[in-house]
PDB file of C-alpha atoms in Angstrom:
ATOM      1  CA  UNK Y 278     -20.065  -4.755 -17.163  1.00  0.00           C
ATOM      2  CA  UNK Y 279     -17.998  -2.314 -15.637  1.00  0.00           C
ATOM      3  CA  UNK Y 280     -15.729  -3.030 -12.272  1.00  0.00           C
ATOM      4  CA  UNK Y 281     -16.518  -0.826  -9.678  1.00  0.00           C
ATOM      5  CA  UNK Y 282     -13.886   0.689  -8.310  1.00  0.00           C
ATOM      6  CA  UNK Y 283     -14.033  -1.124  -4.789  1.00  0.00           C
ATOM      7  CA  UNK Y 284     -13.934  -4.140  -6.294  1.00  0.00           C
ATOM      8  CA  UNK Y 285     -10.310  -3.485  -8.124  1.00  0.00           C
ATOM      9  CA  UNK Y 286      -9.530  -2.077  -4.375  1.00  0.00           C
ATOM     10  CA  UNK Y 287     -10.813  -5.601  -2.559  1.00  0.00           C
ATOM     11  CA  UNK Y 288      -8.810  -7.452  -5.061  1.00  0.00           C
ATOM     12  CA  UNK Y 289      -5.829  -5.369  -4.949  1.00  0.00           C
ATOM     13  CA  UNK Y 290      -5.379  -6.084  -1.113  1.00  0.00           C
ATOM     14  CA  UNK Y 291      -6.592  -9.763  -1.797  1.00  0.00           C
ATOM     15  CA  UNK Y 292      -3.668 -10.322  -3.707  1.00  0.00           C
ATOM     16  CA  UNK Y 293      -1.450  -8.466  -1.299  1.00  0.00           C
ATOM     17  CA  UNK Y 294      -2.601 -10.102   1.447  1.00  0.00           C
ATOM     18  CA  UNK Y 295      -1.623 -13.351  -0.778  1.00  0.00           C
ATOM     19  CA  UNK Y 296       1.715 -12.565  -1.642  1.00  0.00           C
ATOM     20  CA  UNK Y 297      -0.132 -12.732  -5.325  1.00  0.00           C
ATOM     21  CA  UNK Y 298       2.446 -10.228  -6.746  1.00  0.00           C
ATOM     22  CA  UNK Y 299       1.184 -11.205 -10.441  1.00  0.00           C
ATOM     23  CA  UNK Y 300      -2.304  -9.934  -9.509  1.00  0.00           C
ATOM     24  CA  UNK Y 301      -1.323  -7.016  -7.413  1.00  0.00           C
ATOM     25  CA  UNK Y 302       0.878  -5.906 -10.884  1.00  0.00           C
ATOM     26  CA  UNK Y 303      -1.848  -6.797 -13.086  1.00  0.00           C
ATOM     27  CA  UNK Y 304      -3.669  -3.536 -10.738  1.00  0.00           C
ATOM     28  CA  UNK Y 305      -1.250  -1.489 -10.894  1.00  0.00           C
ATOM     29  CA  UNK Y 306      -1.369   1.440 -13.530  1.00  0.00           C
ATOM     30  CA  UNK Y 307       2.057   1.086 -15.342  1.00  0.00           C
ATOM     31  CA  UNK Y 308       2.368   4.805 -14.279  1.00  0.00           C
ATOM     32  CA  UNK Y 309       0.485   4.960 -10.937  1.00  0.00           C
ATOM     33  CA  UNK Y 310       2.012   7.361  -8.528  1.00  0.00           C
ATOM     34  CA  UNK Y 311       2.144   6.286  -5.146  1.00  0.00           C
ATOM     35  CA  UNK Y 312       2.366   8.665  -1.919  1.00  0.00           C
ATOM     36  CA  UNK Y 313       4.314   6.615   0.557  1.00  0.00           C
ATOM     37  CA  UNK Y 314       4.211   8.611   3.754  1.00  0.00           C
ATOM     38  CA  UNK Y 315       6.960   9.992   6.208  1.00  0.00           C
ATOM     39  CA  UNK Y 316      10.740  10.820   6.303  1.00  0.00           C
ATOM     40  CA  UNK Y 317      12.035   7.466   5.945  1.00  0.00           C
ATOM     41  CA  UNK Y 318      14.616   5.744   2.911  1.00  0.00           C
ATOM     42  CA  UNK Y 319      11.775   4.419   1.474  1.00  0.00           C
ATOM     43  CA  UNK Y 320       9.083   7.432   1.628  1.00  0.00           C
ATOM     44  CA  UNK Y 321       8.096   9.745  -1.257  1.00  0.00           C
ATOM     45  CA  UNK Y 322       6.042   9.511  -4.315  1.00  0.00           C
ATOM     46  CA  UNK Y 323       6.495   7.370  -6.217  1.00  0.00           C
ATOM     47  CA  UNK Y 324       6.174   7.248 -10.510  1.00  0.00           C
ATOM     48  CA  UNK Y 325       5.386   4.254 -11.450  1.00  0.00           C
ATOM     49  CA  UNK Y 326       4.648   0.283 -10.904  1.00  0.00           C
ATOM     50  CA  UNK Y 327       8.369  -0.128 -10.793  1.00  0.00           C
ATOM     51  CA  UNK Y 328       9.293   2.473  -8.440  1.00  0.00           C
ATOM     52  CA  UNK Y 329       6.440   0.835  -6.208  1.00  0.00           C
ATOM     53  CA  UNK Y 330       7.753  -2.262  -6.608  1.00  0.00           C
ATOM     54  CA  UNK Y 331      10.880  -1.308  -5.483  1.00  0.00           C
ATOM     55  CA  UNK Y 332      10.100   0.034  -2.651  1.00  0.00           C
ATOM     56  CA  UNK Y 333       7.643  -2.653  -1.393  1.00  0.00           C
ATOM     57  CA  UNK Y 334      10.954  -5.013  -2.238  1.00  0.00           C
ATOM     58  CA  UNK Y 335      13.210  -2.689  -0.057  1.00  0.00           C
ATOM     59  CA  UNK Y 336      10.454  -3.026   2.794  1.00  0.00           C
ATOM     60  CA  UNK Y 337      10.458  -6.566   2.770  1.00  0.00           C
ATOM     61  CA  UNK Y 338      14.657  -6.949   2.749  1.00  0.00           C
ATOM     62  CA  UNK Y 339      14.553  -4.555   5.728  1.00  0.00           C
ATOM     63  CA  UNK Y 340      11.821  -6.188   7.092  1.00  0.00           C
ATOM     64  CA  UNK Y 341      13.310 -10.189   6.558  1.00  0.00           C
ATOM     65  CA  UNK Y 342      10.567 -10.599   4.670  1.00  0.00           C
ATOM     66  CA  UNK Y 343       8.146 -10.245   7.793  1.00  0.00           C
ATOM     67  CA  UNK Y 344       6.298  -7.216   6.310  1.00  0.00           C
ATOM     68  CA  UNK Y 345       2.688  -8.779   6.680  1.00  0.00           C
ATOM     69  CA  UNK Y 346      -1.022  -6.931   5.316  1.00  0.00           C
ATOM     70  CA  UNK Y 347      -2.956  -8.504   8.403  1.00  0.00           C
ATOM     71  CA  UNK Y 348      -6.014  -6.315   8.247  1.00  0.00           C
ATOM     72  CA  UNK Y 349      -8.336  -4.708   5.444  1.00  0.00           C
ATOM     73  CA  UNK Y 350     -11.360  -2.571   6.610  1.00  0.00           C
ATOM     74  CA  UNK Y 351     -13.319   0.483   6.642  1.00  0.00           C
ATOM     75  CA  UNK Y 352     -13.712   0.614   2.607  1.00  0.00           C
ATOM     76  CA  UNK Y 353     -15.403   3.759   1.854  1.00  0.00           C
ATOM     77  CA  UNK Y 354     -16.110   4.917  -1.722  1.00  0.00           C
ATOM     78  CA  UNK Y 355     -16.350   8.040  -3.397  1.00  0.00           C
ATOM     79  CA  UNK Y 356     -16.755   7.678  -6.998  1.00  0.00           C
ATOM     80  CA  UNK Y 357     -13.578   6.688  -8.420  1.00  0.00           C
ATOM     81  CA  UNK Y 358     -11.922   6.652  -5.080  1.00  0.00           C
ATOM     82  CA  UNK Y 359     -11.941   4.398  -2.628  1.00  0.00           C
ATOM     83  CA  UNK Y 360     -10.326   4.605   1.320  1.00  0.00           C
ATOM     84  CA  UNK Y 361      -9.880   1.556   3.714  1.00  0.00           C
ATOM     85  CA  UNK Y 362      -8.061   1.139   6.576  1.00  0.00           C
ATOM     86  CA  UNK Y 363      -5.150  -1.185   6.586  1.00  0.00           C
ATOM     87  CA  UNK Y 364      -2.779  -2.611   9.233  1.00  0.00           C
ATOM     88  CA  UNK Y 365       0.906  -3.433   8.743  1.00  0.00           C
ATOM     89  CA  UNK Y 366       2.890  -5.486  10.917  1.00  0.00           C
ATOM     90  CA  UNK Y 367       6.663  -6.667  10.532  1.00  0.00           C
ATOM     91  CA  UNK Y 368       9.923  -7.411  12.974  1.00  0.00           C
ATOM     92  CA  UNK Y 369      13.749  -6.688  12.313  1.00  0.00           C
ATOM     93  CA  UNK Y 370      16.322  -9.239  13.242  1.00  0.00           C
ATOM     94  CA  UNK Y 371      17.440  -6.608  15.715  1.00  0.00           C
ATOM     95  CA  UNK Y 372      13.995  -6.498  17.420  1.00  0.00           C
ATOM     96  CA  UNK Y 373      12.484  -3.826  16.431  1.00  0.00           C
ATOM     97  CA  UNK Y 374       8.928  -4.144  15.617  1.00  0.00           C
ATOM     98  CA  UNK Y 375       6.401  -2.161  13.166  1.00  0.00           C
ATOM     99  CA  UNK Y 376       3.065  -2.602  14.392  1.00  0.00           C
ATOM    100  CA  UNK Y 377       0.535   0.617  12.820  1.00  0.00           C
ATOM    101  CA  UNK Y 378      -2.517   1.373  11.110  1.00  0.00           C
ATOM    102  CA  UNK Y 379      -2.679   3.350   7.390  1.00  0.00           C
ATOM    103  CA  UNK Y 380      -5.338   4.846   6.158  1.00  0.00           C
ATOM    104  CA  UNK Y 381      -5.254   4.231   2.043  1.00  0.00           C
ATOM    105  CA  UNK Y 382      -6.899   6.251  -0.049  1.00  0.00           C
ATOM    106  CA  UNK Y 383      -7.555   4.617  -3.925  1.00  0.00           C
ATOM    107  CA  UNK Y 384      -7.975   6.640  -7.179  1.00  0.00           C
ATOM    108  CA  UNK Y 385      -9.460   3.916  -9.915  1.00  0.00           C
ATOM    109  CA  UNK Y 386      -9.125   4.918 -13.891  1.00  0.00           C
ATOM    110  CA  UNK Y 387     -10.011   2.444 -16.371  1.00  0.00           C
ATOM    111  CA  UNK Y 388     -10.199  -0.748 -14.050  1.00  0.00           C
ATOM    112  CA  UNK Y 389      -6.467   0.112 -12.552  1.00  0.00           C
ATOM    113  CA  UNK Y 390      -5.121   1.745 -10.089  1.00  0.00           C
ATOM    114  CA  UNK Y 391      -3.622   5.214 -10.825  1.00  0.00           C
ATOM    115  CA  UNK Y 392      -2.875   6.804  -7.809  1.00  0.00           C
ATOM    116  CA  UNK Y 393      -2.231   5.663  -4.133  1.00  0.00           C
ATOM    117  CA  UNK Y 394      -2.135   8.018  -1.346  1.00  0.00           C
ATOM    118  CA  UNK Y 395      -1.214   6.683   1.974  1.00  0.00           C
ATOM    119  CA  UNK Y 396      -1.677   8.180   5.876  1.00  0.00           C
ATOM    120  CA  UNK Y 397       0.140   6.700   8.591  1.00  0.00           C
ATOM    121  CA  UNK Y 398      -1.221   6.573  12.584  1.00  0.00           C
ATOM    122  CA  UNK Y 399       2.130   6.481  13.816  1.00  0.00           C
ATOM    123  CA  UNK Y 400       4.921   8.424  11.506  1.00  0.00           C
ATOM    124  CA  UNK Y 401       7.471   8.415  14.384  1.00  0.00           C
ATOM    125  CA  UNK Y 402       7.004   4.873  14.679  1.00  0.00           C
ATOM    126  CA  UNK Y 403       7.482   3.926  10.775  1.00  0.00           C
ATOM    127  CA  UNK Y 404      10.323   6.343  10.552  1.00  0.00           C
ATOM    128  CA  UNK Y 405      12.311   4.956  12.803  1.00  0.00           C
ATOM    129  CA  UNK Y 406      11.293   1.571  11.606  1.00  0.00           C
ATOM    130  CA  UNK Y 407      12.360   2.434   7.945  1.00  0.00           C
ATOM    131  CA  UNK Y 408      15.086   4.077   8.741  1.00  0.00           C
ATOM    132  CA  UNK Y 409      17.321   6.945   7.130  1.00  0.00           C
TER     133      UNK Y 409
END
């Protein structure tokens, strides 16, 4: 039985939502290229589940570990691609606050995830969250 590709998506987020770093790895394509929007430190594509890693590590030191998946909706497919709608929240030390909806578009090979391309609602606002 093959996974459909929403289902790699649902459990992708699952495990984010989890901090189940293991399982969000395991859906990774070694080489999945990630489009992390914006002209922040920490936007870009990015080449790889390293890379991604990275950067999600980055978020969270910048973030003091606040950096929190708190809601997962709107999955819509289109054969190997999947978008949902996904909202971020997290809080500096210094008080500033990141509070904003993505829009996540999926691309599902094999049972992993291969590429990632990601739309913010609020650029300005994750920008100057993020910083320079």
């Amino acid at each position: 039985m093959q996974t459909q590709p929403q289902d790699v998506v649902r459990r992708f987020l699952t495990a984010v939502q989890q901090s189940k770093f293991d399982q969000v790895a395991a859906a990774l394509h070694p080489q999945v290229q990630w489009s992390q929007p914006g002209h922040h430190r920490l936007s870009g594509l990015k080449h790889s589940r390293d890379e991604v890693f990275g950067m999600v590590g980055a978020m969270q030191e910048l973030a003091a570990g606040t950096l929190t998946l708190t809601k997962v909706d709107l999955l819509s497919m289109n054969g190997r691609r999947v978008a949902c709608r996904v909202h971020w929240r997290a809080a500096q030390p210094s008080g500033a606050v990141l509070d904003v909806d993505n829009l996540d578009v999926y691309t599902i090979e094999g049972g992993l995830i291969t590429h990632v391309q990601v739309f913010t609602a609020d650029t300005a606002q994750e920008d100057a969250f993020w910083g320079q």
